[in-house]
Amino acid sequence: DSGVTQTPKHLITATGQRVTLRCSPRSGDLSVYWYQQSLDQGLQFLIQYYNGEERAKGNILERFSAQQFPDLHSELNLSSLELGDSALYFCASSVDRDGDTQYFGPGTRLTVL
Amino acid sequence: AQSVTQPDIHITVSEGASLELRCNYSYGATPYLFWYVQSPGQGLQLLLKYFSGDTLVQGIKGFEAEFKRSQSSFNLRKPSVHWSDAAEYFCAVGAPHYKLSFGAGTTVTVRA
């Protein structure tokens, strides 16, 4: 158990819908990272937040957005969902902004029908 | 741009035998290199990392990796595998080190 929690574990929804994935970092960690793992694209870095501020962006679609709240939990919002958005979404956290060691949560499996 | 290649999609190894997983990277500057393991239904766990210094890095669960700049490689090894080592292994390069770029992964099957 890494100490990073993600909810829900599974999510099934339809194309065009919007969903929110939630992540609680390990106690004391200030950085949160989001990754997408899909069969065709593999594991991809989406975005990083550090202490409430966006710090780094990867291959995140414009339909996707994230935020980190004052209590340091983070949410990833996915809108106008397409079949290709079906994937496992991981959240990771690290104690500092440089992410030398990132602790991964168990993931949220999103299925878009 | 950085990239990571894991040439072996799937490796089968006997319990007690040695294991080596290959990783080649492409990155213009000094790389930050990582190996992660993902067990079925689990998140990723960091096995080891290399930033600088000694090119032979020891990690958890008896794994080690060797950084070879001349070959742009960071291969993972374990002298004697256990059935619990069956998992998927990912090599990653950090560029910068908090933005991880992963390889496609190598699935390891351990046979009795």
PDB file of C-alpha atoms in Angstrom:
ATOM      1  CA  ASP A   1       0.000   0.000   0.000  1.00  0.00           C
ATOM      2  CA  SER A   2       1.604   3.225  -1.214  1.00  0.00           C
ATOM      3  CA  GLY A   3      -0.608   5.508   0.869  1.00  0.00           C
ATOM      4  CA  VAL A   4      -2.069   7.134  -2.244  1.00  0.00           C
ATOM      5  CA  THR A   5      -5.784   6.592  -2.606  1.00  0.00           C
ATOM      6  CA  GLN A   6      -7.888   6.915  -5.724  1.00  0.00           C
ATOM      7  CA  THR A   7     -11.624   6.816  -6.145  1.00  0.00           C
ATOM      8  CA  PRO A   8     -13.539   5.316  -7.737  1.00  0.00           C
ATOM      9  CA  LYS A   9     -11.786   2.071  -8.610  1.00  0.00           C
ATOM     10  CA  HIS A  10     -13.928   1.526 -11.672  1.00  0.00           C
ATOM     11  CA  LEU A  11     -16.033   3.878 -13.735  1.00  0.00           C
ATOM     12  CA  ILE A  12     -18.238   2.996 -16.672  1.00  0.00           C
ATOM     13  CA  THR A  13     -19.808   5.771 -18.660  1.00  0.00           C
ATOM     14  CA  ALA A  14     -20.981   6.699 -22.133  1.00  0.00           C
ATOM     15  CA  THR A  15     -19.430   8.756 -24.891  1.00  0.00           C
ATOM     16  CA  GLY A  16     -19.968  12.469 -24.506  1.00  0.00           C
ATOM     17  CA  GLN A  17     -20.220  12.313 -20.743  1.00  0.00           C
ATOM     18  CA  ARG A  18     -18.041  13.965 -18.114  1.00  0.00           C
ATOM     19  CA  VAL A  19     -16.389  12.251 -15.135  1.00  0.00           C
ATOM     20  CA  THR A  20     -14.245  13.251 -12.198  1.00  0.00           C
ATOM     21  CA  LEU A  21     -11.489  11.108 -10.777  1.00  0.00           C
ATOM     22  CA  ARG A  22     -10.225  11.798  -7.297  1.00  0.00           C
ATOM     23  CA  CYS A  23      -6.820  11.325  -5.729  1.00  0.00           C
ATOM     24  CA  SER A  24      -5.609  11.753  -2.167  1.00  0.00           C
ATOM     25  CA  PRO A  25      -1.810  11.910  -1.881  1.00  0.00           C
ATOM     26  CA  ARG A  26       0.260  10.378   0.870  1.00  0.00           C
ATOM     27  CA  SER A  27       0.228  12.349   4.069  1.00  0.00           C
ATOM     28  CA  GLY A  28       2.766  15.164   3.776  1.00  0.00           C
ATOM     29  CA  ASP A  29       3.213  14.931   0.015  1.00  0.00           C
ATOM     30  CA  LEU A  30       2.773  18.231  -1.802  1.00  0.00           C
ATOM     31  CA  SER A  31       2.984  17.072  -5.406  1.00  0.00           C
ATOM     32  CA  VAL A  32       0.369  15.129  -7.316  1.00  0.00           C
ATOM     33  CA  TYR A  33       0.873  13.636 -10.773  1.00  0.00           C
ATOM     34  CA  TRP A  34      -1.655  12.137 -13.157  1.00  0.00           C
ATOM     35  CA  TYR A  35      -0.843   9.403 -15.665  1.00  0.00           C
ATOM     36  CA  GLN A  36      -2.901   7.577 -18.260  1.00  0.00           C
ATOM     37  CA  GLN A  37      -2.225   3.938 -19.116  1.00  0.00           C
ATOM     38  CA  SER A  38      -3.868   2.649 -22.280  1.00  0.00           C
ATOM     39  CA  LEU A  39      -3.189  -0.300 -24.537  1.00  0.00           C
ATOM     40  CA  ASP A  40      -2.252   1.786 -27.551  1.00  0.00           C
ATOM     41  CA  GLN A  41      -0.412   4.679 -25.880  1.00  0.00           C
ATOM     42  CA  GLY A  42       1.149   2.958 -22.893  1.00  0.00           C
ATOM     43  CA  LEU A  43       1.839   4.951 -19.736  1.00  0.00           C
ATOM     44  CA  GLN A  44       1.772   8.681 -20.331  1.00  0.00           C
ATOM     45  CA  PHE A  45       2.361  11.594 -18.008  1.00  0.00           C
ATOM     46  CA  LEU A  46      -0.560  14.003 -18.043  1.00  0.00           C
ATOM     47  CA  ILE A  47       0.010  16.737 -15.498  1.00  0.00           C
ATOM     48  CA  GLN A  48       1.646  17.662 -12.184  1.00  0.00           C
ATOM     49  CA  TYR A  49       0.436  19.925  -9.413  1.00  0.00           C
ATOM     50  CA  TYR A  50       2.596  21.163  -6.611  1.00  0.00           C
ATOM     51  CA  ASN A  51       1.006  22.708  -3.532  1.00  0.00           C
ATOM     52  CA  GLY A  52      -2.050  23.798  -5.470  1.00  0.00           C
ATOM     53  CA  GLU A  53      -0.286  25.142  -8.539  1.00  0.00           C
ATOM     54  CA  GLU A  54       0.118  23.501 -11.920  1.00  0.00           C
ATOM     55  CA  ARG A  55       3.802  22.705 -12.380  1.00  0.00           C
ATOM     56  CA  ALA A  56       4.208  20.561 -15.453  1.00  0.00           C
ATOM     57  CA  LYS A  57       2.079  19.439 -18.338  1.00  0.00           C
ATOM     58  CA  GLY A  58       2.452  16.409 -20.520  1.00  0.00           C
ATOM     59  CA  ASN A  59       0.198  14.885 -23.135  1.00  0.00           C
ATOM     60  CA  ILE A  60      -3.031  16.092 -21.617  1.00  0.00           C
ATOM     61  CA  LEU A  61      -5.945  16.720 -23.944  1.00  0.00           C
ATOM     62  CA  GLU A  62      -7.824  20.014 -23.833  1.00  0.00           C
ATOM     63  CA  ARG A  63     -10.943  18.057 -22.841  1.00  0.00           C
ATOM     64  CA  PHE A  64      -9.133  17.050 -19.662  1.00  0.00           C
ATOM     65  CA  SER A  65      -8.414  19.330 -16.729  1.00  0.00           C
ATOM     66  CA  ALA A  66      -7.137  18.909 -13.217  1.00  0.00           C
ATOM     67  CA  GLN A  67      -6.825  20.831 -10.021  1.00  0.00           C
ATOM     68  CA  GLN A  68      -5.329  20.450  -6.585  1.00  0.00           C
ATOM     69  CA  PHE A  69      -7.261  21.683  -3.610  1.00  0.00           C
ATOM     70  CA  PRO A  70      -6.046  23.348  -0.386  1.00  0.00           C
ATOM     71  CA  ASP A  71      -6.181  20.000   1.433  1.00  0.00           C
ATOM     72  CA  LEU A  72      -3.862  18.728  -1.368  1.00  0.00           C
ATOM     73  CA  HIS A  73      -6.244  16.201  -2.848  1.00  0.00           C
ATOM     74  CA  SER A  74      -6.551  16.386  -6.607  1.00  0.00           C
ATOM     75  CA  GLU A  75      -9.243  15.813  -9.165  1.00  0.00           C
ATOM     76  CA  LEU A  76      -8.915  14.972 -12.827  1.00  0.00           C
ATOM     77  CA  ASN A  77     -11.896  16.002 -14.907  1.00  0.00           C
ATOM     78  CA  LEU A  78     -12.500  14.305 -18.229  1.00  0.00           C
ATOM     79  CA  SER A  79     -15.193  15.722 -20.475  1.00  0.00           C
ATOM     80  CA  SER A  80     -16.762  14.950 -23.861  1.00  0.00           C
ATOM     81  CA  LEU A  81     -15.549  11.432 -23.381  1.00  0.00           C
ATOM     82  CA  GLU A  82     -14.603   9.307 -26.363  1.00  0.00           C
ATOM     83  CA  LEU A  83     -14.102   5.568 -26.685  1.00  0.00           C
ATOM     84  CA  GLY A  84     -10.361   6.144 -26.842  1.00  0.00           C
ATOM     85  CA  ASP A  85     -10.350   7.672 -23.371  1.00  0.00           C
ATOM     86  CA  SER A  86     -10.922   4.222 -21.897  1.00  0.00           C
ATOM     87  CA  ALA A  87      -7.822   3.606 -19.829  1.00  0.00           C
ATOM     88  CA  LEU A  88      -6.366   3.183 -16.383  1.00  0.00           C
ATOM     89  CA  TYR A  89      -5.699   6.551 -14.780  1.00  0.00           C
ATOM     90  CA  PHE A  90      -3.037   6.664 -12.107  1.00  0.00           C
ATOM     91  CA  CYS A  91      -2.321   9.299  -9.580  1.00  0.00           C
ATOM     92  CA  ALA A  92       1.085   9.548  -7.942  1.00  0.00           C
ATOM     93  CA  SER A  93       2.437  11.789  -5.235  1.00  0.00           C
ATOM     94  CA  SER A  94       5.806  12.947  -4.015  1.00  0.00           C
ATOM     95  CA  VAL A  95       6.926  14.945  -1.038  1.00  0.00           C
ATOM     96  CA  ASP A  96       8.537  17.698  -3.076  1.00  0.00           C
ATOM     97  CA  ARG A  97       8.177  19.417  -6.423  1.00  0.00           C
ATOM     98  CA  ASP A  98      10.944  17.454  -8.122  1.00  0.00           C
ATOM     99  CA  GLY A  99       9.402  14.027  -7.780  1.00  0.00           C
ATOM    100  CA  ASP A 100      12.551  11.993  -7.205  1.00  0.00           C
ATOM    101  CA  THR A 101      10.374   9.264  -5.823  1.00  0.00           C
ATOM    102  CA  GLN A 102       6.769   9.082  -6.894  1.00  0.00           C
ATOM    103  CA  TYR A 103       4.305   6.856  -5.070  1.00  0.00           C
ATOM    104  CA  PHE A 104       1.527   5.530  -7.253  1.00  0.00           C
ATOM    105  CA  GLY A 105      -2.059   4.863  -6.336  1.00  0.00           C
ATOM    106  CA  PRO A 106      -3.942   1.742  -7.462  1.00  0.00           C
ATOM    107  CA  GLY A 107      -5.584   3.566 -10.355  1.00  0.00           C
ATOM    108  CA  THR A 108      -9.086   4.213 -11.643  1.00  0.00           C
ATOM    109  CA  ARG A 109     -10.207   2.104 -14.560  1.00  0.00           C
ATOM    110  CA  LEU A 110     -12.389   4.138 -16.894  1.00  0.00           C
ATOM    111  CA  THR A 111     -14.500   2.404 -19.496  1.00  0.00           C
ATOM    112  CA  VAL A 112     -16.273   4.538 -22.071  1.00  0.00           C
ATOM    113  CA  LEU A 113     -19.043   2.732 -23.947  1.00  0.00           C
TER     114      LEU A 113
ATOM    115  CA  ALA B   1      12.509  14.451 -27.070  1.00  0.00           C
ATOM    116  CA  GLN B   2      13.216  11.599 -24.745  1.00  0.00           C
ATOM    117  CA  SER B   3      12.118   8.031 -25.374  1.00  0.00           C
ATOM    118  CA  VAL B   4      12.475   4.641 -23.777  1.00  0.00           C
ATOM    119  CA  THR B   5      12.609   1.281 -25.523  1.00  0.00           C
ATOM    120  CA  GLN B   6      12.051  -2.027 -23.833  1.00  0.00           C
ATOM    121  CA  PRO B   7      12.826  -4.543 -26.569  1.00  0.00           C
ATOM    122  CA  ASP B   8      11.285  -7.551 -24.818  1.00  0.00           C
ATOM    123  CA  ILE B   9       7.519  -7.575 -24.551  1.00  0.00           C
ATOM    124  CA  HIS B  10       7.390 -10.833 -22.621  1.00  0.00           C
ATOM    125  CA  ILE B  11       9.993 -12.917 -20.814  1.00  0.00           C
ATOM    126  CA  THR B  12       9.488 -16.322 -19.225  1.00  0.00           C
ATOM    127  CA  VAL B  13      11.973 -17.436 -16.615  1.00  0.00           C
ATOM    128  CA  SER B  14      12.204 -20.416 -14.282  1.00  0.00           C
ATOM    129  CA  GLU B  15      12.021 -19.842 -10.557  1.00  0.00           C
ATOM    130  CA  GLY B  16      15.532 -19.558  -9.192  1.00  0.00           C
ATOM    131  CA  ALA B  17      17.007 -18.523 -12.525  1.00  0.00           C
ATOM    132  CA  SER B  18      18.490 -15.132 -13.219  1.00  0.00           C
ATOM    133  CA  LEU B  19      16.575 -12.371 -14.919  1.00  0.00           C
ATOM    134  CA  GLU B  20      17.691  -9.470 -17.065  1.00  0.00           C
ATOM    135  CA  LEU B  21      15.333  -6.899 -18.523  1.00  0.00           C
ATOM    136  CA  ARG B  22      16.624  -4.562 -21.174  1.00  0.00           C
ATOM    137  CA  CYS B  23      16.032  -0.851 -21.391  1.00  0.00           C
ATOM    138  CA  ASN B  24      17.438   1.636 -23.889  1.00  0.00           C
ATOM    139  CA  TYR B  25      16.795   5.330 -23.669  1.00  0.00           C
ATOM    140  CA  SER B  26      17.186   8.340 -25.861  1.00  0.00           C
ATOM    141  CA  TYR B  27      17.801  11.649 -24.174  1.00  0.00           C
ATOM    142  CA  GLY B  28      20.130  14.499 -24.956  1.00  0.00           C
ATOM    143  CA  ALA B  29      21.233  15.340 -21.439  1.00  0.00           C
ATOM    144  CA  THR B  30      22.130  13.343 -18.354  1.00  0.00           C
ATOM    145  CA  PRO B  31      19.178  11.059 -17.837  1.00  0.00           C
ATOM    146  CA  TYR B  32      17.272  10.337 -14.690  1.00  0.00           C
ATOM    147  CA  LEU B  33      16.379   6.664 -14.971  1.00  0.00           C
ATOM    148  CA  PHE B  34      13.881   4.548 -13.106  1.00  0.00           C
ATOM    149  CA  TRP B  35      12.545   1.022 -12.977  1.00  0.00           C
ATOM    150  CA  TYR B  36       8.995   0.417 -11.759  1.00  0.00           C
ATOM    151  CA  VAL B  37       7.079  -2.808 -11.226  1.00  0.00           C
ATOM    152  CA  GLN B  38       3.349  -3.247 -11.647  1.00  0.00           C
ATOM    153  CA  SER B  39       1.707  -6.324 -10.189  1.00  0.00           C
ATOM    154  CA  PRO B  40      -1.720  -7.328 -11.516  1.00  0.00           C
ATOM    155  CA  GLY B  41      -4.383  -4.914 -10.330  1.00  0.00           C
ATOM    156  CA  GLN B  42      -1.856  -2.751  -8.535  1.00  0.00           C
ATOM    157  CA  GLY B  43      -0.253   0.607  -9.043  1.00  0.00           C
ATOM    158  CA  LEU B  44       3.382   1.045  -9.917  1.00  0.00           C
ATOM    159  CA  GLN B  45       6.098   0.595  -7.319  1.00  0.00           C
ATOM    160  CA  LEU B  46       9.547   2.107  -7.652  1.00  0.00           C
ATOM    161  CA  LEU B  47      12.277  -0.555  -7.706  1.00  0.00           C
ATOM    162  CA  LEU B  48      15.279   1.713  -8.128  1.00  0.00           C
ATOM    163  CA  LYS B  49      16.486   4.934  -9.672  1.00  0.00           C
ATOM    164  CA  TYR B  50      19.667   6.409 -11.078  1.00  0.00           C
ATOM    165  CA  PHE B  51      20.529  10.073 -11.051  1.00  0.00           C
ATOM    166  CA  SER B  52      24.328  10.159 -10.877  1.00  0.00           C
ATOM    167  CA  GLY B  53      27.304   8.509  -9.239  1.00  0.00           C
ATOM    168  CA  ASP B  54      27.863   4.769  -9.069  1.00  0.00           C
ATOM    169  CA  THR B  55      26.519   3.238 -12.250  1.00  0.00           C
ATOM    170  CA  LEU B  56      25.425   0.045 -10.494  1.00  0.00           C
ATOM    171  CA  VAL B  57      22.294   0.783  -8.517  1.00  0.00           C
ATOM    172  CA  GLN B  58      20.762  -1.448  -5.887  1.00  0.00           C
ATOM    173  CA  GLY B  59      17.033  -1.474  -5.408  1.00  0.00           C
ATOM    174  CA  ILE B  60      14.348  -3.198  -3.450  1.00  0.00           C
ATOM    175  CA  LYS B  61      13.385  -6.870  -3.693  1.00  0.00           C
ATOM    176  CA  GLY B  62      16.923  -7.880  -4.679  1.00  0.00           C
ATOM    177  CA  PHE B  63      16.958  -6.008  -7.985  1.00  0.00           C
ATOM    178  CA  GLU B  64      19.861  -4.033  -9.386  1.00  0.00           C
ATOM    179  CA  ALA B  65      20.419  -2.049 -12.547  1.00  0.00           C
ATOM    180  CA  GLU B  66      23.467  -0.848 -14.390  1.00  0.00           C
ATOM    181  CA  PHE B  67      23.667   2.452 -16.242  1.00  0.00           C
ATOM    182  CA  LYS B  68      25.852   2.311 -19.342  1.00  0.00           C
ATOM    183  CA  ARG B  69      26.107   5.698 -20.982  1.00  0.00           C
ATOM    184  CA  SER B  70      28.010   4.373 -24.008  1.00  0.00           C
ATOM    185  CA  GLN B  71      25.169   1.985 -24.778  1.00  0.00           C
ATOM    186  CA  SER B  72      22.331   4.260 -23.613  1.00  0.00           C
ATOM    187  CA  SER B  73      21.116   1.377 -21.527  1.00  0.00           C
ATOM    188  CA  PHE B  74      19.791   0.807 -18.033  1.00  0.00           C
ATOM    189  CA  ASN B  75      19.212  -2.927 -17.724  1.00  0.00           C
ATOM    190  CA  LEU B  76      17.534  -4.457 -14.700  1.00  0.00           C
ATOM    191  CA  ARG B  77      18.802  -7.697 -13.184  1.00  0.00           C
ATOM    192  CA  LYS B  78      17.977 -10.134 -10.454  1.00  0.00           C
ATOM    193  CA  PRO B  79      20.206 -13.110  -9.685  1.00  0.00           C
ATOM    194  CA  SER B  80      17.445 -15.496  -8.620  1.00  0.00           C
ATOM    195  CA  VAL B  81      13.775 -14.874  -9.332  1.00  0.00           C
ATOM    196  CA  HIS B  82      10.906 -15.833  -7.084  1.00  0.00           C
ATOM    197  CA  TRP B  83       7.372 -16.632  -8.183  1.00  0.00           C
ATOM    198  CA  SER B  84       6.296 -13.304  -6.667  1.00  0.00           C
ATOM    199  CA  ASP B  85       8.433 -11.460  -9.227  1.00  0.00           C
ATOM    200  CA  ALA B  86       5.873 -12.226 -11.922  1.00  0.00           C
ATOM    201  CA  ALA B  87       4.672  -8.783 -12.938  1.00  0.00           C
ATOM    202  CA  GLU B  88       5.074  -6.089 -15.546  1.00  0.00           C
ATOM    203  CA  TYR B  89       8.214  -4.007 -15.411  1.00  0.00           C
ATOM    204  CA  PHE B  90       8.554  -0.499 -16.724  1.00  0.00           C
ATOM    205  CA  CYS B  91      11.679   1.466 -17.428  1.00  0.00           C
ATOM    206  CA  ALA B  92      11.290   5.242 -17.365  1.00  0.00           C
ATOM    207  CA  VAL B  93      13.360   8.314 -18.061  1.00  0.00           C
ATOM    208  CA  GLY B  94      12.671  11.568 -16.284  1.00  0.00           C
ATOM    209  CA  ALA B  95      13.096  14.587 -18.482  1.00  0.00           C
ATOM    210  CA  PRO B  96      13.075  16.552 -16.290  1.00  0.00           C
ATOM    211  CA  HIS B  97      13.082  13.978 -13.555  1.00  0.00           C
ATOM    212  CA  TYR B  98       9.562  14.615 -12.387  1.00  0.00           C
ATOM    213  CA  LYS B  99       8.067  14.139 -15.861  1.00  0.00           C
ATOM    214  CA  LEU B 100       8.386  10.423 -16.398  1.00  0.00           C
ATOM    215  CA  SER B 101       8.391   8.934 -19.867  1.00  0.00           C
ATOM    216  CA  PHE B 102       7.791   5.184 -19.747  1.00  0.00           C
ATOM    217  CA  GLY B 103       8.723   2.298 -21.962  1.00  0.00           C
ATOM    218  CA  ALA B 104       6.062  -0.102 -23.184  1.00  0.00           C
ATOM    219  CA  GLY B 105       6.810  -2.551 -20.396  1.00  0.00           C
ATOM    220  CA  THR B 106       8.055  -6.130 -20.149  1.00  0.00           C
ATOM    221  CA  THR B 107       5.809  -8.818 -18.726  1.00  0.00           C
ATOM    222  CA  VAL B 108       7.667 -11.415 -16.699  1.00  0.00           C
ATOM    223  CA  THR B 109       6.226 -14.873 -16.219  1.00  0.00           C
ATOM    224  CA  VAL B 110       7.845 -17.166 -13.668  1.00  0.00           C
ATOM    225  CA  ARG B 111       7.456 -20.882 -14.174  1.00  0.00           C
ATOM    226  CA  ALA B 112       7.882 -23.404 -11.377  1.00  0.00           C
TER     227      ALA B 112
END
